[in-house]
PDB file of C-alpha atoms in Angstrom:
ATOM      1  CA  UNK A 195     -50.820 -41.122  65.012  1.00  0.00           C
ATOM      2  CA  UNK A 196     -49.187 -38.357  62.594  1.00  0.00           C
ATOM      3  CA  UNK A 197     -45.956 -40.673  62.709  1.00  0.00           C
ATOM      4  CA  UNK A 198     -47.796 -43.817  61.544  1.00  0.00           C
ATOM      5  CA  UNK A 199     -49.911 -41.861  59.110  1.00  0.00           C
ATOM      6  CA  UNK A 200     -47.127 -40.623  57.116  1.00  0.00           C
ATOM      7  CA  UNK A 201     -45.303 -43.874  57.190  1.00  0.00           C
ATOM      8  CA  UNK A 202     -48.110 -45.393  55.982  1.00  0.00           C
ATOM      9  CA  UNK A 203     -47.892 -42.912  53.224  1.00  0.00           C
ATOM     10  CA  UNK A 204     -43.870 -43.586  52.672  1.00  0.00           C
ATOM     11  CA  UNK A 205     -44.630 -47.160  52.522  1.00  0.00           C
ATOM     12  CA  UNK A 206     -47.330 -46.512  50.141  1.00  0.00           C
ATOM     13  CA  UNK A 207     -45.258 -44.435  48.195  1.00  0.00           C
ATOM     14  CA  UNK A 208     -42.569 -46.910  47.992  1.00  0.00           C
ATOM     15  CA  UNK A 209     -44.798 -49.855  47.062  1.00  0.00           C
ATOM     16  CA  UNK A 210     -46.211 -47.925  43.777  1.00  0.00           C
ATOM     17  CA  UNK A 211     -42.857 -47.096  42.795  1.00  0.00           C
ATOM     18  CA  UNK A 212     -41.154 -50.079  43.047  1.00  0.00           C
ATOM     19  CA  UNK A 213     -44.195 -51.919  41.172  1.00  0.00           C
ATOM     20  CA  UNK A 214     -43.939 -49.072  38.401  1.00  0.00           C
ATOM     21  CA  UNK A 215     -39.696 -50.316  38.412  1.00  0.00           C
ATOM     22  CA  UNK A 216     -40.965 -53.745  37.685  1.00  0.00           C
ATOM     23  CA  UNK A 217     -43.356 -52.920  35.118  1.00  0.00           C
ATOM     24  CA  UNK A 218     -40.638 -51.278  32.990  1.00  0.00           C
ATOM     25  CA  UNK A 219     -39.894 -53.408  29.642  1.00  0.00           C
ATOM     26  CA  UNK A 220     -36.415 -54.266  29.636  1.00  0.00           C
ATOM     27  CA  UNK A 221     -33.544 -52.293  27.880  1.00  0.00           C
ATOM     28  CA  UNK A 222     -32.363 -52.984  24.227  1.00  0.00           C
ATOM     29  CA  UNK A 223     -28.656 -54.050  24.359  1.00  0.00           C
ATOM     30  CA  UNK A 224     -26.095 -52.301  23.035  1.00  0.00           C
ATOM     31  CA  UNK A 225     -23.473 -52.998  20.276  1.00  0.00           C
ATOM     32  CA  UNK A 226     -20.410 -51.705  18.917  1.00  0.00           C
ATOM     33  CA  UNK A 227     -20.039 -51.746  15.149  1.00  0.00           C
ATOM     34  CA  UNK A 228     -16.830 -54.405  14.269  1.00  0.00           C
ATOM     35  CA  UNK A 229     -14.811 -52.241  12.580  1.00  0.00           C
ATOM     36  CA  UNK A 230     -11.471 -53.931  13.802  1.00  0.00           C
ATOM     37  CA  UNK A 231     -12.798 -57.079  12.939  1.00  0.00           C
ATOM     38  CA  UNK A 232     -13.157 -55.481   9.090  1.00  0.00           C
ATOM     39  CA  UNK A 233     -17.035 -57.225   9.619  1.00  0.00           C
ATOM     40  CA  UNK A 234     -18.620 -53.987   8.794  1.00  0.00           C
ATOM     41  CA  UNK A 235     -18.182 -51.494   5.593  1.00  0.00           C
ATOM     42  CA  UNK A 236     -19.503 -48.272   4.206  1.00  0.00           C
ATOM     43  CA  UNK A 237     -19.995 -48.836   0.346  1.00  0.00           C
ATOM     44  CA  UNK A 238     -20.921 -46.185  -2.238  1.00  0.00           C
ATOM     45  CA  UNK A 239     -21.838 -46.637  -5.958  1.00  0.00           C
ATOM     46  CA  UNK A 240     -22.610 -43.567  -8.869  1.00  0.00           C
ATOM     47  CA  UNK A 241     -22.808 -43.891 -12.666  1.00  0.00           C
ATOM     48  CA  UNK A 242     -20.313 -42.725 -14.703  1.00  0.00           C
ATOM     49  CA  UNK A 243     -21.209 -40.398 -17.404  1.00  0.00           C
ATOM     50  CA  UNK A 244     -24.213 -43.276 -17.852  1.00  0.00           C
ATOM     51  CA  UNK A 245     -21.790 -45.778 -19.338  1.00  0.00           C
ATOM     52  CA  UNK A 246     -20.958 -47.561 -15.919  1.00  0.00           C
ATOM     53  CA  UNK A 247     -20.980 -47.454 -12.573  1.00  0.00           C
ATOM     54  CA  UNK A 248     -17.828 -46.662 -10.269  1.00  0.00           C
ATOM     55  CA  UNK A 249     -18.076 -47.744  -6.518  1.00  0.00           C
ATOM     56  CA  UNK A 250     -15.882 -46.902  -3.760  1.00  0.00           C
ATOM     57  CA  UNK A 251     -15.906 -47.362   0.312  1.00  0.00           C
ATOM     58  CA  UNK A 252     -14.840 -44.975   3.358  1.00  0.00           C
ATOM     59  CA  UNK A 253     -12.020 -47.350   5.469  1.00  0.00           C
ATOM     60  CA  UNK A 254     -12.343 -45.494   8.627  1.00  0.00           C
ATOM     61  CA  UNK A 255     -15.501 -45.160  10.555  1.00  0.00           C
ATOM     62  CA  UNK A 256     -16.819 -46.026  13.638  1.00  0.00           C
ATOM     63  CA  UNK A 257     -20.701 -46.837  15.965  1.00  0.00           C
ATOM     64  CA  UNK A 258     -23.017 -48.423  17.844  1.00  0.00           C
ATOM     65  CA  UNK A 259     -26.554 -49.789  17.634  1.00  0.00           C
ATOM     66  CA  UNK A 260     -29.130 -50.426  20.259  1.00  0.00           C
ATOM     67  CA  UNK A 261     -31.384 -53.513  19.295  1.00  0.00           C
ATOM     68  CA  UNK A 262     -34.385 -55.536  21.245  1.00  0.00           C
ATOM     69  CA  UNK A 263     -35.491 -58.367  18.502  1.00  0.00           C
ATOM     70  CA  UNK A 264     -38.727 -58.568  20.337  1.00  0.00           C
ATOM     71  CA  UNK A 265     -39.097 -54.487  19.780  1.00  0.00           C
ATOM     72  CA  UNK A 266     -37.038 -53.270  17.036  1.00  0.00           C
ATOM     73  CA  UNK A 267     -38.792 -49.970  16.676  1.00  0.00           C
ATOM     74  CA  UNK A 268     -36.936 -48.833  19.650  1.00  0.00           C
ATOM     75  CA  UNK A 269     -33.715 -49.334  17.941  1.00  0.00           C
ATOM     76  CA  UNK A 270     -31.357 -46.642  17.944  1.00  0.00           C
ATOM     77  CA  UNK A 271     -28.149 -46.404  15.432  1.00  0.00           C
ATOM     78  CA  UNK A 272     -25.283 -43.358  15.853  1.00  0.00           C
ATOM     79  CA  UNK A 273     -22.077 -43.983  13.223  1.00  0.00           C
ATOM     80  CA  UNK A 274     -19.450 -41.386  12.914  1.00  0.00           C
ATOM     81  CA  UNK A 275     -17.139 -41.570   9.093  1.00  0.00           C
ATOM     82  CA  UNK A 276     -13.721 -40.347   8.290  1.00  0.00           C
ATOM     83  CA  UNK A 277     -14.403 -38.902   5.278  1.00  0.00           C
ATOM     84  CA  UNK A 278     -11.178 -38.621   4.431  1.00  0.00           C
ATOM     85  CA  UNK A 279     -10.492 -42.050   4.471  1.00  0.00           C
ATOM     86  CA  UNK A 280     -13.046 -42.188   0.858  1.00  0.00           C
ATOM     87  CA  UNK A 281     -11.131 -45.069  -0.962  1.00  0.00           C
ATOM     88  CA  UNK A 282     -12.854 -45.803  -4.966  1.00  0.00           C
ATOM     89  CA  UNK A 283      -8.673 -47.093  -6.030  1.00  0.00           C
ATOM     90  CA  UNK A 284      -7.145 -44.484  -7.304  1.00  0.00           C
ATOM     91  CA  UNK A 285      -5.224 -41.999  -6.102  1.00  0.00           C
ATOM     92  CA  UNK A 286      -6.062 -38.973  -8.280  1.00  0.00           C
ATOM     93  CA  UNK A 287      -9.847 -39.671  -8.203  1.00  0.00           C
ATOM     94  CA  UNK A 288      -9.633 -39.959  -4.160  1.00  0.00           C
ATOM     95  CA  UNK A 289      -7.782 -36.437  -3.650  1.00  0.00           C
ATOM     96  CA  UNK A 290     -10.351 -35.210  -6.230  1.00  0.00           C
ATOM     97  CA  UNK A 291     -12.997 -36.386  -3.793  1.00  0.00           C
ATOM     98  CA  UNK A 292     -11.445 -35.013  -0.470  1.00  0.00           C
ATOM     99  CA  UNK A 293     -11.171 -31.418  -2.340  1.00  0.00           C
ATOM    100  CA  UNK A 294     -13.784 -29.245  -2.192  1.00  0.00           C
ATOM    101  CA  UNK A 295     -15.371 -30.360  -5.233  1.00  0.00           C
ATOM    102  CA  UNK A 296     -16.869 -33.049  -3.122  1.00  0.00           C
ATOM    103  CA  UNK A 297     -16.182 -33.646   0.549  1.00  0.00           C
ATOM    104  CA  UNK A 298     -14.301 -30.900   1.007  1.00  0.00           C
ATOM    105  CA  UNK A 299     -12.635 -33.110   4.530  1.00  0.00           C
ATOM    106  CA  UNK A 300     -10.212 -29.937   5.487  1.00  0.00           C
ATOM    107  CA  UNK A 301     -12.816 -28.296   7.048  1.00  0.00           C
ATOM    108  CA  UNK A 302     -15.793 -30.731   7.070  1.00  0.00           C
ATOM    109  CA  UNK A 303     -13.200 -34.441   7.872  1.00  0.00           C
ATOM    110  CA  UNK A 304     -16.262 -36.061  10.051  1.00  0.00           C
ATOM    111  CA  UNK A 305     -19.821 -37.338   8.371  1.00  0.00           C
ATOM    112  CA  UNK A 306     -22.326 -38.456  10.844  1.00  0.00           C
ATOM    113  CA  UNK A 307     -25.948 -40.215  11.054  1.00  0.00           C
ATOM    114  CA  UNK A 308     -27.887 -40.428  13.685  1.00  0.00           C
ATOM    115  CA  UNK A 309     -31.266 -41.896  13.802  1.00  0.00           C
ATOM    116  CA  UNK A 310     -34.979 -40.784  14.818  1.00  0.00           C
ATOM    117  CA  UNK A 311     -36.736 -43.423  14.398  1.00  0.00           C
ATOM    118  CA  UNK A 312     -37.419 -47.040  13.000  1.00  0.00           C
ATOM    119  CA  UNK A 313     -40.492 -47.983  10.750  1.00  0.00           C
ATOM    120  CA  UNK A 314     -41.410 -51.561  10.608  1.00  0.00           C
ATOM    121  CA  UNK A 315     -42.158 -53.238   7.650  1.00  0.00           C
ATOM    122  CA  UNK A 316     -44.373 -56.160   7.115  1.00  0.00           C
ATOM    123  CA  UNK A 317     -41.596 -58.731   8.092  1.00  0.00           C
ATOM    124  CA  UNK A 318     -40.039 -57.683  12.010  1.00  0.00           C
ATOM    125  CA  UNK A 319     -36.770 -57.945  10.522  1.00  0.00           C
ATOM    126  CA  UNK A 320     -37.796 -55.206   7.879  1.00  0.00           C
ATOM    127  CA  UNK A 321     -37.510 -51.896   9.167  1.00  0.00           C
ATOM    128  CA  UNK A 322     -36.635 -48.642   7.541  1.00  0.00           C
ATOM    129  CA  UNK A 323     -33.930 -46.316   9.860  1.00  0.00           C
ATOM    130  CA  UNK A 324     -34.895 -42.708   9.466  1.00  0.00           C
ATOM    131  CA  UNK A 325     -32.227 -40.442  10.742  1.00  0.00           C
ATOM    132  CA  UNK A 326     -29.940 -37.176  10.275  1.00  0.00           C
ATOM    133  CA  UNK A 327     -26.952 -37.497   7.679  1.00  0.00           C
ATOM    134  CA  UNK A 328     -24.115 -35.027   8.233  1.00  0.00           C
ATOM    135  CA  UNK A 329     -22.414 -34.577   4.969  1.00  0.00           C
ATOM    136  CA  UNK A 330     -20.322 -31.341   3.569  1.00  0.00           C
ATOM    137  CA  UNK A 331     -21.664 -29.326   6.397  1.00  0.00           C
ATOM    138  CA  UNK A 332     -25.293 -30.069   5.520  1.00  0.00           C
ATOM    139  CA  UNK A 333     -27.678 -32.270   7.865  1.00  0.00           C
ATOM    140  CA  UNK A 334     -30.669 -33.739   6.141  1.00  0.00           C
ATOM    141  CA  UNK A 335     -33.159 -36.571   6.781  1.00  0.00           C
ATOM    142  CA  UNK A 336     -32.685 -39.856   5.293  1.00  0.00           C
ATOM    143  CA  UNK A 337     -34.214 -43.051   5.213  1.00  0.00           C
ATOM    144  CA  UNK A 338     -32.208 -46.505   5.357  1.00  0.00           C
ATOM    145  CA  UNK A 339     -34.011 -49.548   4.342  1.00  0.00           C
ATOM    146  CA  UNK A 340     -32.361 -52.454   6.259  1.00  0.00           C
ATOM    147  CA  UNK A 341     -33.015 -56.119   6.215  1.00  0.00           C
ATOM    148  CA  UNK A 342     -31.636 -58.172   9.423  1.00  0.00           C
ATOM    149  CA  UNK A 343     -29.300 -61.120   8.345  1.00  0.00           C
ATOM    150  CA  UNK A 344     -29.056 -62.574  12.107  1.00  0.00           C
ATOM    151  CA  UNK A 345     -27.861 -62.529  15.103  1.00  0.00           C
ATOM    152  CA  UNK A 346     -26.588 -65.069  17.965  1.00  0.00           C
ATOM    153  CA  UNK A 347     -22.995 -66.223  19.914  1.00  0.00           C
ATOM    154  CA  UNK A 348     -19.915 -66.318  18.347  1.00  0.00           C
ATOM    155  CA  UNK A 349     -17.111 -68.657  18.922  1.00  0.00           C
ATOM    156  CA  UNK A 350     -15.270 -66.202  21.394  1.00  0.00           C
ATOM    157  CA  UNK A 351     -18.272 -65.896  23.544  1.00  0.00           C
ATOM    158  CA  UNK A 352     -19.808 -62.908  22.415  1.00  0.00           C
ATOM    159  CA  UNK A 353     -23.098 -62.036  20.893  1.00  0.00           C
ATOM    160  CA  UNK A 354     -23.400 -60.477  17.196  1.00  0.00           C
ATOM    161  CA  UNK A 355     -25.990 -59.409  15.488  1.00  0.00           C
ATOM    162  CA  UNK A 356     -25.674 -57.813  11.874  1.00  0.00           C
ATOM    163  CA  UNK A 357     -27.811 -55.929   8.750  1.00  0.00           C
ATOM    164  CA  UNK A 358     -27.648 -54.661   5.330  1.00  0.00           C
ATOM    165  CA  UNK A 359     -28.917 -51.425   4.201  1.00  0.00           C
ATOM    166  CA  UNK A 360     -29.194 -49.254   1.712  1.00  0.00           C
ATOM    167  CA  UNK A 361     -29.977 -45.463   0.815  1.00  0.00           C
ATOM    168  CA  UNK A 362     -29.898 -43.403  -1.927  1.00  0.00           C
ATOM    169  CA  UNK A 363     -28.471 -39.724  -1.967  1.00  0.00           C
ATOM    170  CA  UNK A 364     -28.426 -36.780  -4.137  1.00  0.00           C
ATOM    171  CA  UNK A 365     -25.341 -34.913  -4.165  1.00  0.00           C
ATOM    172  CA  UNK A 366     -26.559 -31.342  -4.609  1.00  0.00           C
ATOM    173  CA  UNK A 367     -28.750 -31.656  -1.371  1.00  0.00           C
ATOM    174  CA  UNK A 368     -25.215 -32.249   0.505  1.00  0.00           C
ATOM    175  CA  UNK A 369     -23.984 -29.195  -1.263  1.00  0.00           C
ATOM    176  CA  UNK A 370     -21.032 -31.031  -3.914  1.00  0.00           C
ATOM    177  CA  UNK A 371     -20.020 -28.188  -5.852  1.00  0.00           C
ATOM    178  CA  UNK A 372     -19.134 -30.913  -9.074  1.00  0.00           C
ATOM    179  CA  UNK A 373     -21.531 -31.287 -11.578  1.00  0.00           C
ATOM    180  CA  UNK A 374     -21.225 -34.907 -12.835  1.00  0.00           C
ATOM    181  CA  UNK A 375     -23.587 -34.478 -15.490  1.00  0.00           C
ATOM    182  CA  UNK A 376     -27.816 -35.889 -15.321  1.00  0.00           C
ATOM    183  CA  UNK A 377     -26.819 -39.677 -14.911  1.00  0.00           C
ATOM    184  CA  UNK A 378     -24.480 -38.838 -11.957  1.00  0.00           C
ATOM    185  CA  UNK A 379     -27.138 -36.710  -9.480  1.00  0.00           C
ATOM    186  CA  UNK A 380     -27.415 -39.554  -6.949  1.00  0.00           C
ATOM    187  CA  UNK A 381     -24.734 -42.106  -5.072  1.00  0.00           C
ATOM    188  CA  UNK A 382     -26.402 -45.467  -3.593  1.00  0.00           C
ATOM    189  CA  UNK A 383     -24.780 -46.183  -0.490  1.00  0.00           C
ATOM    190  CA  UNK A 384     -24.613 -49.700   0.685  1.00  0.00           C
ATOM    191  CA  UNK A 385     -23.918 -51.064   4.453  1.00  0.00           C
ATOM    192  CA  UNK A 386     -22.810 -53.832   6.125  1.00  0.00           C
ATOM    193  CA  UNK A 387     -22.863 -53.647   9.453  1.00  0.00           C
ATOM    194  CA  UNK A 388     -22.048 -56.294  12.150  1.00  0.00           C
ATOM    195  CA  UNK A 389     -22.179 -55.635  16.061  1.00  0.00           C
ATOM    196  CA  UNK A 390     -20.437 -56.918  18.967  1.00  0.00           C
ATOM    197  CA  UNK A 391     -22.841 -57.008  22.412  1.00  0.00           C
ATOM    198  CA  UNK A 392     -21.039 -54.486  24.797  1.00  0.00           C
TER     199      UNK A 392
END
């Protein structure tokens, strides 16, 4: 009796818990950021002196992105940048940048974000990223507004999907030690951002 009671019990046991296995919504997919491919890009933008505005990109960076188009809030996004690869085409400017003025990349050369989580907007392929920015030492919490452009096979036989965001960040909360003067507090970055399915 004690032997068919308990696997009774194990059978039990092992009904439940392969019923709760099946229950379990499936897992978003994962994709690497095309950065070889030169289909993503890390874009930044700041007035100068209030006359004009100068722009600029980071070359080297790298990521992924988890994303389930039926439940996007359960997106996750992790991007690592070279910030000494900060590029605005000119040489002089771009030194001035890596110094620690700005970026200071000798002892800070990595920028990170990582996200937390994803608020939907009105339209599912809406959402604003809220995550951790690494920058100059300092983390702080920032909010990406991203619009999805689309997704679907490519003509290699992988799957892509891709978005465009955009943020806005003040420089003194990152610690730059360079005043720029009061129209040249905040940089707009802009990204384009294309995935590969892994």
């Amino acid at each position: 009796m004690l032997k068919k009671s308990v696997l009774k019990k194990s059978f039990l046991a092992l009904a439940v818990s392969s019923i709760g296995v099946m229950s379990l919504p499936a897992l978003a997919d994962t994709y690497l950021i095309d950065t070889k491919g030169a289909h993503a890009s890390i874009n930044f933008a700041i007035k100068h002196l209030g006359y004009s505005v100068l722009t600029g990109r980071f070359d080297t960076f790298s990521g992924e992105f988890s994303y389930d188009p039926a439940k996007p809030e359960a997106s996750t996004v992790n991007v690592s940048i070279d910030t000494g690869s900060v590029n605005s085409n000119h040489a002089e400017r771009d030194k001035h940048l890596r110094s620690d003025d700005f970026l200071n990349v000798e002892k800070f050369p990595k920028a990170t974000f990582v996200s937390k989580k994803i608020v939907l907007g009105d339209d599912k392929d809406e959402f604003d990223i809220v995550g951790d920015l690494t920058l100059n030492g300092v983390t702080k919490s920032v909010t990406i507004e991203v619009d999805k452009i689309g997704e679907g096979k490519d003509p290699w036989g992988g799957y892509r999907a891709g978005f465009s965001g955009e943020t806005t960040i003040t420089l003194k909360d990152f610690n730059v030690k360079m005043d720029l003067g009061p129209a040249s507090q905040t940089v707009q970055l802009e990204l384009e951002v294309e995935g590969i399915k892994k």
